[in-house]
Short mmCIF file of C-alpha atoms in Angstrom, two decimals:
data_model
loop_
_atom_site.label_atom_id
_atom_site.label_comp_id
_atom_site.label_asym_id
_atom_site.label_seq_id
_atom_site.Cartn_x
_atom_site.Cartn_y
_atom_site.Cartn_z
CA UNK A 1 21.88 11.68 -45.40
CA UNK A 2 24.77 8.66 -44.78
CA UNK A 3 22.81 5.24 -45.18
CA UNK A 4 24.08 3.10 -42.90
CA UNK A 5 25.69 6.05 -40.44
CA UNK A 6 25.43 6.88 -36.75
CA UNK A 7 22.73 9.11 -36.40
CA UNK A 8 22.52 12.13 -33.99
CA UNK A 9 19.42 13.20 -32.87
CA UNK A 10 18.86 17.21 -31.73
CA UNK A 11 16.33 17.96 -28.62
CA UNK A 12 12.69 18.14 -29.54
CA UNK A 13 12.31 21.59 -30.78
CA UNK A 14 15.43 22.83 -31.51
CA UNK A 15 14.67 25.71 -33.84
CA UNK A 16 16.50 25.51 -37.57
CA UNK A 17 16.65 27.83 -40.17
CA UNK A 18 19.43 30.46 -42.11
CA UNK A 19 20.59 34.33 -41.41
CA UNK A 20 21.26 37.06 -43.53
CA UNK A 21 22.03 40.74 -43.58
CA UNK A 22 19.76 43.64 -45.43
CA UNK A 23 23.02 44.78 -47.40
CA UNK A 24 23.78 41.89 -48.90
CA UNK A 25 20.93 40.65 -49.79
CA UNK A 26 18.21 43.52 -50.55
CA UNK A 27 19.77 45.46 -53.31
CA UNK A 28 17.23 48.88 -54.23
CA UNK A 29 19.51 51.20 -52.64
CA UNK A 30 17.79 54.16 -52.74
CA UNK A 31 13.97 53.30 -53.28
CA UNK A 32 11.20 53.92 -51.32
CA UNK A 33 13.15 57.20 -49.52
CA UNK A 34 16.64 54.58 -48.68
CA UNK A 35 19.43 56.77 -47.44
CA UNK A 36 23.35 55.65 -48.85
CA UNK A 37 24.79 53.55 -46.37
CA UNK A 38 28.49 53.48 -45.26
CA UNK A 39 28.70 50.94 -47.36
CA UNK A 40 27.07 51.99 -50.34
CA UNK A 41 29.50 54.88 -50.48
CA UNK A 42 32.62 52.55 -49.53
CA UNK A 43 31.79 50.16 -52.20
CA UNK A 44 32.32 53.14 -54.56
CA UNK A 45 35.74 53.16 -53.45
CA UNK A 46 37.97 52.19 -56.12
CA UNK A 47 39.93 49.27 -55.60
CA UNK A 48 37.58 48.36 -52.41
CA UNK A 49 35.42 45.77 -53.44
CA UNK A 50 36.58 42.85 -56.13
CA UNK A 51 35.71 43.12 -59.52
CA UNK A 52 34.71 46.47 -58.83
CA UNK A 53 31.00 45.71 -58.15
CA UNK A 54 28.30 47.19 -55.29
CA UNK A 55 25.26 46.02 -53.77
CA UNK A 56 23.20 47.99 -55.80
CA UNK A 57 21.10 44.97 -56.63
CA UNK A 58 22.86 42.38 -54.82
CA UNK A 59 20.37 39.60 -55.19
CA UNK A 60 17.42 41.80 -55.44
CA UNK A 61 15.82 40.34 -52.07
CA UNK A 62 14.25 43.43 -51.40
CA UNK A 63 11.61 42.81 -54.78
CA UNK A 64 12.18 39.16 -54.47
CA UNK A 65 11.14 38.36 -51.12
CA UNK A 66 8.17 36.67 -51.45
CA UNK A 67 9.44 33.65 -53.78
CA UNK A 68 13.03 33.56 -51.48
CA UNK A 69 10.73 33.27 -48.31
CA UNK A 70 8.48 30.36 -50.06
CA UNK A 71 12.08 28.64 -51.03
CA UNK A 72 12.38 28.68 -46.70
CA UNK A 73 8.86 27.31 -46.38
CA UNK A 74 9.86 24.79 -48.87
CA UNK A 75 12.97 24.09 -47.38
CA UNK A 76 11.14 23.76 -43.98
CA UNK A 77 12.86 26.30 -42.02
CA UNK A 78 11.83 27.18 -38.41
CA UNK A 79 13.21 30.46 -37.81
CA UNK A 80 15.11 32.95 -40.52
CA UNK A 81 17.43 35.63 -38.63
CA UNK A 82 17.37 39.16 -40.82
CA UNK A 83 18.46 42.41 -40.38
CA UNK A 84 16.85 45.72 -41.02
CA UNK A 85 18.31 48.58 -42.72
CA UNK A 86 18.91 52.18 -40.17
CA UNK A 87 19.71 53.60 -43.86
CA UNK A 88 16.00 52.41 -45.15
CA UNK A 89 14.21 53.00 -41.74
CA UNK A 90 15.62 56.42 -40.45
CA UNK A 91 17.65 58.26 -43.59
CA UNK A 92 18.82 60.73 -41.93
CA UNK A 93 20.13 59.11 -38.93
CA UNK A 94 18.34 60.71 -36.45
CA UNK A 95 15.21 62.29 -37.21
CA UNK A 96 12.09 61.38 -39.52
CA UNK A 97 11.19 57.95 -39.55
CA UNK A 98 10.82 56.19 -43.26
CA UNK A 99 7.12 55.07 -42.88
CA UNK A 100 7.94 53.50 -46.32
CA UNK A 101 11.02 51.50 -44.89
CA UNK A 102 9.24 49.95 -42.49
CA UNK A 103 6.19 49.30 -44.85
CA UNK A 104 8.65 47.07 -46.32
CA UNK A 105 9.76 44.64 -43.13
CA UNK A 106 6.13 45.07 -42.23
CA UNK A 107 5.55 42.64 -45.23
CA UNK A 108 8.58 41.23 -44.36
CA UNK A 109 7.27 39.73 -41.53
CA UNK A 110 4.21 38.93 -42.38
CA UNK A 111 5.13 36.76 -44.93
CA UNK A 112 7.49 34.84 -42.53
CA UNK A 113 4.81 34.50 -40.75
CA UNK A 114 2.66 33.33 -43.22
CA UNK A 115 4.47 30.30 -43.38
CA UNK A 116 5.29 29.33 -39.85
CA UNK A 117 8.46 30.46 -39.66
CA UNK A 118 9.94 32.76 -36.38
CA UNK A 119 11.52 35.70 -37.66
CA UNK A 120 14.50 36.82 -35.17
CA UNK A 121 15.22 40.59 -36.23
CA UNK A 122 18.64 41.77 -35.82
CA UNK A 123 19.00 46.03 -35.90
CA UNK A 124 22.54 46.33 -37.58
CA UNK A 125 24.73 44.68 -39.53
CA UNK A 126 27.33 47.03 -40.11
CA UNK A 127 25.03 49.40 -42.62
CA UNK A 128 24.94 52.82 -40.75
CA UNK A 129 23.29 55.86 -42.50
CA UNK A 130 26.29 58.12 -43.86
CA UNK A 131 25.13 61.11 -42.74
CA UNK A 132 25.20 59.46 -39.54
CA UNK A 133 28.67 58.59 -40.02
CA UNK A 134 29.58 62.28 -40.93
CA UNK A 135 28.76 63.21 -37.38
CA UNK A 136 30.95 61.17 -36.45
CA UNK A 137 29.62 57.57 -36.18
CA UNK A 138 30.43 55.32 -33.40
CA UNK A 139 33.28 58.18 -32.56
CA UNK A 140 30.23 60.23 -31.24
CA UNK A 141 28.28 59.09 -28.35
CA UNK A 142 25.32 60.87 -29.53
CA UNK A 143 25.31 58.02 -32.33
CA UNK A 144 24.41 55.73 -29.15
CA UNK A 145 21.40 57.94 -28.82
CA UNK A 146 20.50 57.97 -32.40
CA UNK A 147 20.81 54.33 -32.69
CA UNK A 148 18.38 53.63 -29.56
CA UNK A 149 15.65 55.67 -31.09
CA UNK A 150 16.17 53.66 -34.55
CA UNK A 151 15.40 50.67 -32.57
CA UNK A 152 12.37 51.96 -30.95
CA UNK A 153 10.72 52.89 -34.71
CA UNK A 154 11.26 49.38 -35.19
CA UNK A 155 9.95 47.78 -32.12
CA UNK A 156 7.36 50.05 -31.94
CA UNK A 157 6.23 48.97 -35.67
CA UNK A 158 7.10 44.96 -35.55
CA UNK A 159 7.11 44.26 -31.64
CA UNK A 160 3.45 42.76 -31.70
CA UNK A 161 4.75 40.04 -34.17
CA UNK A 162 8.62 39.65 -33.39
CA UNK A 163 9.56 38.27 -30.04
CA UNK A 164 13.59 37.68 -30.97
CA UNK A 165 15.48 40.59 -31.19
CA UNK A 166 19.07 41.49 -31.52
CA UNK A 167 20.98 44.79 -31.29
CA UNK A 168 24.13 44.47 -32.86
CA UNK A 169 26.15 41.71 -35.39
CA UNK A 170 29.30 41.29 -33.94
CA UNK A 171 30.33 44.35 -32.05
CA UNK A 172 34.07 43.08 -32.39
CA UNK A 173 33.97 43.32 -36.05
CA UNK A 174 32.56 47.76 -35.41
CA UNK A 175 35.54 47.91 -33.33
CA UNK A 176 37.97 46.46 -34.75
CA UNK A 177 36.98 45.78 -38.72
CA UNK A 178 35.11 49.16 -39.56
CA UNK A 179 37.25 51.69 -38.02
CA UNK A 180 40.48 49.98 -38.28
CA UNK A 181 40.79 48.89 -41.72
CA UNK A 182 41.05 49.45 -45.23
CA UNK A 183 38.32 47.02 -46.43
CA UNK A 184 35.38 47.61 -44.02
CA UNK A 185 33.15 50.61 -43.94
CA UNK A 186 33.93 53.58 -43.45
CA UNK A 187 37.39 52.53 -43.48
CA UNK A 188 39.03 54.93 -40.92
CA UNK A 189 42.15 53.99 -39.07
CA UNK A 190 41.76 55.68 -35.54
CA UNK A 191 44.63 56.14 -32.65
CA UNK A 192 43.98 54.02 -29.51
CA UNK A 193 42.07 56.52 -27.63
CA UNK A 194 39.58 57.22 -30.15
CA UNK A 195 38.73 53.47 -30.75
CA UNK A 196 38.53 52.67 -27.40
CA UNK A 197 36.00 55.11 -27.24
CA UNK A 198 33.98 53.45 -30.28
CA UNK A 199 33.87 50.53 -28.59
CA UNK A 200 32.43 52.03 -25.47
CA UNK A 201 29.65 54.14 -27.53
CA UNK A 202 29.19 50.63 -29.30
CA UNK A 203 28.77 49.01 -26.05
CA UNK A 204 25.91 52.12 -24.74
CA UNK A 205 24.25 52.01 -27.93
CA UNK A 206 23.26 48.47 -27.63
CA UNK A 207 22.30 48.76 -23.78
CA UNK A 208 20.24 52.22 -24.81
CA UNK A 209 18.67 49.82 -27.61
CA UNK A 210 17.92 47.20 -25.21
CA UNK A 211 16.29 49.55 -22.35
CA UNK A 212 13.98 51.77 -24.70
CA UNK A 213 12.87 48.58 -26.63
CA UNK A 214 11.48 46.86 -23.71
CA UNK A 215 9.46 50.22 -22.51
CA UNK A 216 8.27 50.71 -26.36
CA UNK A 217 7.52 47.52 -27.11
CA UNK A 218 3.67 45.97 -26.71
CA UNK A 219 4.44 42.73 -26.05
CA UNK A 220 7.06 41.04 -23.58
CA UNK A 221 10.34 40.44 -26.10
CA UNK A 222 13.65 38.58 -25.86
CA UNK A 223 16.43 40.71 -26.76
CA UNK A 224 20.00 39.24 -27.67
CA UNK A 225 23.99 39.96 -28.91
CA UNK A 226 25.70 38.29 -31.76
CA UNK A 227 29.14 37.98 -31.27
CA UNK A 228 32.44 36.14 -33.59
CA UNK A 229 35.01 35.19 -32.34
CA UNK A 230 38.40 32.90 -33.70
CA UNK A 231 37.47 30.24 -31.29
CA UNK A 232 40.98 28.78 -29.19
CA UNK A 233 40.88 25.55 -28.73
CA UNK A 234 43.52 23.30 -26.33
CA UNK A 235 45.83 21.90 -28.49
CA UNK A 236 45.90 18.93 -26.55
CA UNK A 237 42.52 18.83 -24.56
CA UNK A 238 43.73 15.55 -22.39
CA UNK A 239 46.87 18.69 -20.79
CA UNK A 240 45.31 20.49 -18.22
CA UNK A 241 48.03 23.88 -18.72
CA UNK A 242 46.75 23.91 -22.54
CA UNK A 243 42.97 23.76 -21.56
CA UNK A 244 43.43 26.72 -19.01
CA UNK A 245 45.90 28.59 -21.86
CA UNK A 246 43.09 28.16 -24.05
CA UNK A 247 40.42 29.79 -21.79
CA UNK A 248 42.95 32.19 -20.62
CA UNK A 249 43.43 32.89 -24.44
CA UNK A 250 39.81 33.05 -24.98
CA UNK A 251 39.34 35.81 -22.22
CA UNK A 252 42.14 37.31 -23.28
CA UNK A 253 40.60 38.28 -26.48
CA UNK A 254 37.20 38.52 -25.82
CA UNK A 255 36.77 39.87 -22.10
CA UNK A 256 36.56 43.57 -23.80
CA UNK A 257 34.20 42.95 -25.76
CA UNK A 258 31.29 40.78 -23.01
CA UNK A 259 32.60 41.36 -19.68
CA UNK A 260 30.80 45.03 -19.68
CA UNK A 261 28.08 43.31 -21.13
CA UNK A 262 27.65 40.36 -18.92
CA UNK A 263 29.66 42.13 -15.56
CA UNK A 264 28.99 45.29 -15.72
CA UNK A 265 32.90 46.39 -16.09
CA UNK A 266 35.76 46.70 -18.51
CA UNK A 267 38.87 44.27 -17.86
CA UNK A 268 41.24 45.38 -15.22
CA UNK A 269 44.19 46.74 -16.90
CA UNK A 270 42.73 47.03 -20.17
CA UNK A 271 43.53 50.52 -21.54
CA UNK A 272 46.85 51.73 -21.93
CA UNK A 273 47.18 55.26 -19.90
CA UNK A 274 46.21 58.19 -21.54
CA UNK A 275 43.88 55.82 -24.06
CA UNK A 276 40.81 55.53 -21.82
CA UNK A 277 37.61 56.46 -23.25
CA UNK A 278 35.30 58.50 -21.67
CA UNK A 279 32.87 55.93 -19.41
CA UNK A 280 30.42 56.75 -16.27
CA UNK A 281 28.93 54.59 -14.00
CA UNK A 282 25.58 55.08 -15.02
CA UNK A 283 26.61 54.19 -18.63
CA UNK A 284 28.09 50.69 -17.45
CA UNK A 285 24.25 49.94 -15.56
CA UNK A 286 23.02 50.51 -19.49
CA UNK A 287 25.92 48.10 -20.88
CA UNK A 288 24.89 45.28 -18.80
CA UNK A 289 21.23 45.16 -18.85
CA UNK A 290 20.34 41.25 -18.78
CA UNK A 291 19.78 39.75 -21.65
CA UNK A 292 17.67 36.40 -22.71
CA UNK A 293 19.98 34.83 -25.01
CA UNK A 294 23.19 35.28 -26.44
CA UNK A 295 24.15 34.37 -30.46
CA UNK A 296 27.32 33.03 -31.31
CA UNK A 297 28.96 33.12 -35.55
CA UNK A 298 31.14 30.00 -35.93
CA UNK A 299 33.14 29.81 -38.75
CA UNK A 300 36.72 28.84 -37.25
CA UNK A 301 39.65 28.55 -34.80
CA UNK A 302 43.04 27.87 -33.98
CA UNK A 303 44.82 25.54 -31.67
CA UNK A 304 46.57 27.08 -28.29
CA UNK A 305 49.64 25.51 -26.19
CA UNK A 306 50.41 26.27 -22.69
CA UNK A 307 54.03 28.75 -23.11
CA UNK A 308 55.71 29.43 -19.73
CA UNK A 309 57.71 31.86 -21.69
CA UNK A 310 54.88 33.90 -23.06
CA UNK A 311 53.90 36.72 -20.49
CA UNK A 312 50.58 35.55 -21.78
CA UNK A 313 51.17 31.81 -20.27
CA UNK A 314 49.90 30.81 -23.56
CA UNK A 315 50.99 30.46 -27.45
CA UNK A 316 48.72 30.72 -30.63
CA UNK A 317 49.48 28.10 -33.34
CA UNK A 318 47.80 28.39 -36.74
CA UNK A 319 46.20 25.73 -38.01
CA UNK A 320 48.60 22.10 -39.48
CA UNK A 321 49.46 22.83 -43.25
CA UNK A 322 47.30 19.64 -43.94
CA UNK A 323 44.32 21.65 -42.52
CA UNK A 324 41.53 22.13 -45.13
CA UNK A 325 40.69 25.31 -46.49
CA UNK A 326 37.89 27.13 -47.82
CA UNK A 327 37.31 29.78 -50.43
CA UNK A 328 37.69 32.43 -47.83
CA UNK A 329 40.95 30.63 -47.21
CA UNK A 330 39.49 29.19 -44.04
CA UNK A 331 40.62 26.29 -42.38
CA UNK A 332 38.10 24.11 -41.41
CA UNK A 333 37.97 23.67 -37.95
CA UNK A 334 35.01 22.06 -37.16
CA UNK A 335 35.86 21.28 -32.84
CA UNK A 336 36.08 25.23 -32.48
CA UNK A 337 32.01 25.26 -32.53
CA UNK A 338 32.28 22.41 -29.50
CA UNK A 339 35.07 24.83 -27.83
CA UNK A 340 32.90 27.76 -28.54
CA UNK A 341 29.71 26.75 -27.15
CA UNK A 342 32.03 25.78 -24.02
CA UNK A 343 33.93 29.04 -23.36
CA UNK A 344 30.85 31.33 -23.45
CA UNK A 345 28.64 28.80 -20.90
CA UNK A 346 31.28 28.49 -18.49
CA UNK A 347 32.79 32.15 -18.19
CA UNK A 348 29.36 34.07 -19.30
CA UNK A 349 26.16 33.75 -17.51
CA UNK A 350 24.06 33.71 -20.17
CA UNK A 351 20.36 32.40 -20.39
CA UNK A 352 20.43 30.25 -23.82
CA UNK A 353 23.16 30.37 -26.74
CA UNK A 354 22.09 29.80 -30.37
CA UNK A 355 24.60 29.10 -33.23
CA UNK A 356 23.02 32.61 -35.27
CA UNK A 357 25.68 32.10 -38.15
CA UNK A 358 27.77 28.94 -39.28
CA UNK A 359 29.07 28.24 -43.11
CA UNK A 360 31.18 28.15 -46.03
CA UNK A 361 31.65 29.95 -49.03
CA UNK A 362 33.07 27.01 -51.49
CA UNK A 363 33.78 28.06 -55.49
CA UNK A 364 30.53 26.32 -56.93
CA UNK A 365 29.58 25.90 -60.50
CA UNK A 366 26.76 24.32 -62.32
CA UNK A 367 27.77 21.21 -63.49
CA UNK A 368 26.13 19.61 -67.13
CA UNK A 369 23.37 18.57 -65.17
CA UNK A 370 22.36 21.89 -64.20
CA UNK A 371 23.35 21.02 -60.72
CA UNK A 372 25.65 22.19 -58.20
CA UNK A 373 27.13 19.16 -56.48
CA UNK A 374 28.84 21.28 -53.30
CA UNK A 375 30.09 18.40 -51.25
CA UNK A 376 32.55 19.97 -49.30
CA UNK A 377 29.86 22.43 -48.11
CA UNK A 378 28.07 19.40 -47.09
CA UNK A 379 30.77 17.68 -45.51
CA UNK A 380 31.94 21.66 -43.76
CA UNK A 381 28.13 21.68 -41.85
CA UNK A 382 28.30 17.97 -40.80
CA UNK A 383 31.23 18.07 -39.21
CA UNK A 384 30.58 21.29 -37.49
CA UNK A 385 26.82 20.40 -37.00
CA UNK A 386 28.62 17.15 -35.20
CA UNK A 387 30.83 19.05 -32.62
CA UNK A 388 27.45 20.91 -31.74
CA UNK A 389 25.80 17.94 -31.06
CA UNK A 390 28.50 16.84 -28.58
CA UNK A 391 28.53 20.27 -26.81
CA UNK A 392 24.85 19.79 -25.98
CA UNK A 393 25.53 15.88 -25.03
CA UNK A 394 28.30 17.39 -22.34
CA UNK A 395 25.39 19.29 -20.96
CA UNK A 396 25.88 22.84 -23.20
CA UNK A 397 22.53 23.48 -24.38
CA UNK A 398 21.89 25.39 -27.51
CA UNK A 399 18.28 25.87 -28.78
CA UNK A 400 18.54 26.58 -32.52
CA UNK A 401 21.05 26.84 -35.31
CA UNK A 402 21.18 29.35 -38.42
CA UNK A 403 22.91 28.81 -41.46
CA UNK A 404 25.05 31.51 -42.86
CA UNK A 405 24.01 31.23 -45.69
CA UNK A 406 20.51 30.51 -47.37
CA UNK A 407 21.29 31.95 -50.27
CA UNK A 408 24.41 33.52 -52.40
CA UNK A 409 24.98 37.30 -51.69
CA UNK A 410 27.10 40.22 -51.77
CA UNK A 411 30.14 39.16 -49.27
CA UNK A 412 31.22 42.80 -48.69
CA UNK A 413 34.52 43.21 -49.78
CA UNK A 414 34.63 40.27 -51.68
CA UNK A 415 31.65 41.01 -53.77
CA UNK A 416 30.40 38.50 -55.16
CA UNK A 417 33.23 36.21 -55.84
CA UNK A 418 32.15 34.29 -52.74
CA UNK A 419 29.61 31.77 -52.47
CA UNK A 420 28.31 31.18 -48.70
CA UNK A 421 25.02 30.24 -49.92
CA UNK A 422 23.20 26.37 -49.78
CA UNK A 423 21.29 27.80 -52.91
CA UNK A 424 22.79 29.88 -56.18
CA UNK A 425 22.42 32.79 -57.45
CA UNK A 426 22.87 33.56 -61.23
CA UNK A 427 23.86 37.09 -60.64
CA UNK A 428 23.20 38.22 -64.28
CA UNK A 429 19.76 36.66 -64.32
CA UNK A 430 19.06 36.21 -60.32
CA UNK A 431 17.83 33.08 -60.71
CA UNK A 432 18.23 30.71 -57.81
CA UNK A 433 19.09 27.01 -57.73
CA UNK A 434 19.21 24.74 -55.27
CA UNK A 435 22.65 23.27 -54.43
CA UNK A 436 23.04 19.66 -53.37
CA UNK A 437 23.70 21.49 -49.19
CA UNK A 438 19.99 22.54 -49.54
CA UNK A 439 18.14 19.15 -50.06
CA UNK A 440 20.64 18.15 -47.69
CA UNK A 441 19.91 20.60 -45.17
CA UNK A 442 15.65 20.41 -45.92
CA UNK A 443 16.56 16.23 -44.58
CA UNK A 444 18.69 17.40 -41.92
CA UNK A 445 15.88 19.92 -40.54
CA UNK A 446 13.12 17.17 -41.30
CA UNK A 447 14.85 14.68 -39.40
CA UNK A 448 15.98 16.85 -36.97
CA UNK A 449 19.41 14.87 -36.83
CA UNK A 450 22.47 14.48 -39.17
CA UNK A 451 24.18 11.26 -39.81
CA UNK A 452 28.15 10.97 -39.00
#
């Protein structure tokens, strides 16, 4: 930390620790009975994924486990958010359960445990079985079905140790990533009818989850969503018309996606005749279940203007050329976690909000003294960490924060050319090394403050 700096101080227990997904981390595709994922096939693909490589081993979490959890312990994490893999649990889809599969988180957890530190377990991060996508995926409804009873072999199996649960990582990115684009599993582009309807089966497969994991489960259990967004922010937050053309922006693109959720209904207006999926009452009671918390990935925004002109009311400006950028191409907004946090407490009512993914992927190198001296990384979390610290100061509490990323992993279609990580990974060797953001963050967690 700054000698010398401000310091800001988080609430007494506010929970800190990292996230990560079972595809990009776990590698041993198909041991222990492991079905192919969507993505495992996609990354075959050629052209798909840069420098033509897969997560075949990615950085061999799922044999590694034990010494990556100790580096938490070490690091003095709180809470680690992980996925599980459908693919490893239930091959098929549907069907016979993988006792095998969930031998594996069964360890998992334990050795979170072990340590002190609260797992929060997340049921899919974009890694569907592909023979469940050859019936159709998400296009199906019956996926909905199959999905709910995936998340009742888990629940049933790790419910008497995990309290934190989430269904789905970023339902927006199912919708609108994996079946309309060339670079996300399965890589389908669908007309308007048919992905309005995966968004709807998206939407009952999580409230299915939600209802058949609290009459499985043993113990009472908090279940959650994780949702992205591009966060809009006013352009000039002192001009009333550009803070409501920001909100109005912000429901504008995200209404579809929590408003059956969190109201119960779809947006008036929202599909185009003749595109309307099919949706019954009943289903929309299953959508909007409560929930007790609600996880939100901040990575960046853009500015928006008030624009009598627009139909919208509002305009869209991309971030000033001066912006900084990073690997992804990124710019670095850090005030679009404060506007975040604000949006989804004053439209949503939600019960408590945690920042369940926040980072950078930065081109890091070992420098002659074996080191990896990642400032900008450490100067990307402050910042942001900074404009979460005034959200709760104006009264928008937020309970815990996970970085994205503890460690360097497979960044989908990326590969591995992209470092999100606070510690290294030697692919060839899988060695890990801490980078300067990790003794960094272990003060930052110890402390339970940052310095500005």
């Amino acid at each position: 930390m700054k000698k010398g700096a401000k310091v800001l101080k988080f609430p007494k227990g506010f929970l800190w620790g990292a996230a990560c997904s079972s595809f990009q981390a776990e590698g041993a595709w198909k041991e222990d009975g492991k079905s192919e994922s969507i993505w495992d096939v996609f990354s075959k693909k050629p052209g798909i994924v840069k420098g033509g490589s897969d997560a075949k081993i990615a950085i061999d979490h799922y044999h590694r486990y034990k010494s990556d959890i100790k580096i938490m312990a070490d690091l003095g994490f709180k809470v680690y958010r992980l996925s599980t893999s459908w693919s490893r649990i239930v091959p098929g889809g549907t069907g016979k359960v993988n006792e095998k599969g969930l031998d594996f988180y069964d360890r998992y957890i334990d050795e979170l445990l072990k340590y002190g530190i609260k797992p929060f377990v997340n049921l899919y991060h974009w890694d569907m079985p592909n023979v469940q996508e050859q019936k159709g995926g998400f296009r199906n409804k019956e996926t909905a079905h199959a999905f709910a009873k995936y998340s009742v072999a888990v629940v049933k199996r790790l419910g008497d140790r995990v309290k934190n649960w989430t269904t789905f990582n970023e339902i927006k990115h199912i919708w609108e990533g994996c079946y309309n684009s060339d670079w996300n599993a399965p890589g389908l582009h669908l007309s308007e009818k048919i992905n309005n309807q995966v968004l709807h089966n998206t939407h009952l497969a999580h409230g299915l989850a939600v209802n058949a994991m609290r009459a499985y489960s043993t113990n009472d259990i908090n279940i959650g969503l994780v949702h992205a967004m591009w966060i809009r922010m006013p352009r000039d937050p002192e001009n009333k018309k550009d803070l409501r053309a920001a909100e109005k922006c912000f429901l504008d693109k995200n209404s579809r996606l929590l408003d059956p959720i969190y109201k119960g209904e779809y947006p008036d207006c929202m599909w185009k005749k003749g595109a309307e999926p099919g949706i019954n009452k009943e289903e929309m009671k299953i959508i909007s279940t409560p929930l007790e918390f609600f996880g939100l990935n901040v990575y960046g925004g853009c500015d928006v203007k008030y624009n009598s002109k627009n139909k919208s009311g509002w305009e869209e400006i991309l971030f000033d050329p001066d912006t900084p950028v990073t690997a992804m191409n990124w710019g670095v907004t850090p005030k679009a976690m404060y506007w975040g946090i604000k949006h989804i407490w004053d439209n949503y009512n939600i019960k408590k909000l945690y920042i369940s993914e926040n980072g950078a992927s930065y081109t890091d190198t070992i420098t002659h003294d074996g080191r990896i001296h990642d400032t900008d990384r450490i100067n990307f979390l402050n910042q942001y960490m900074s404009e979460m610290h005034r959200a709760i100061k104006d009264g928008y509490k937020v309970d815990g924060y996970f970085l994205w990323s503890l460690f360097d992993n497979f960044e989908w279609a990326q590969g591995y050319t992209q470092r999100f990580g606070c510690v290294y990974v030697d692919y060839p060797t899988q060695k890990r090394i801490w980078k300067d953001s990790a003794y960094w963050y272990k003060s930052v967690m110890k402390s339970n403050g940052i310095r500005i």
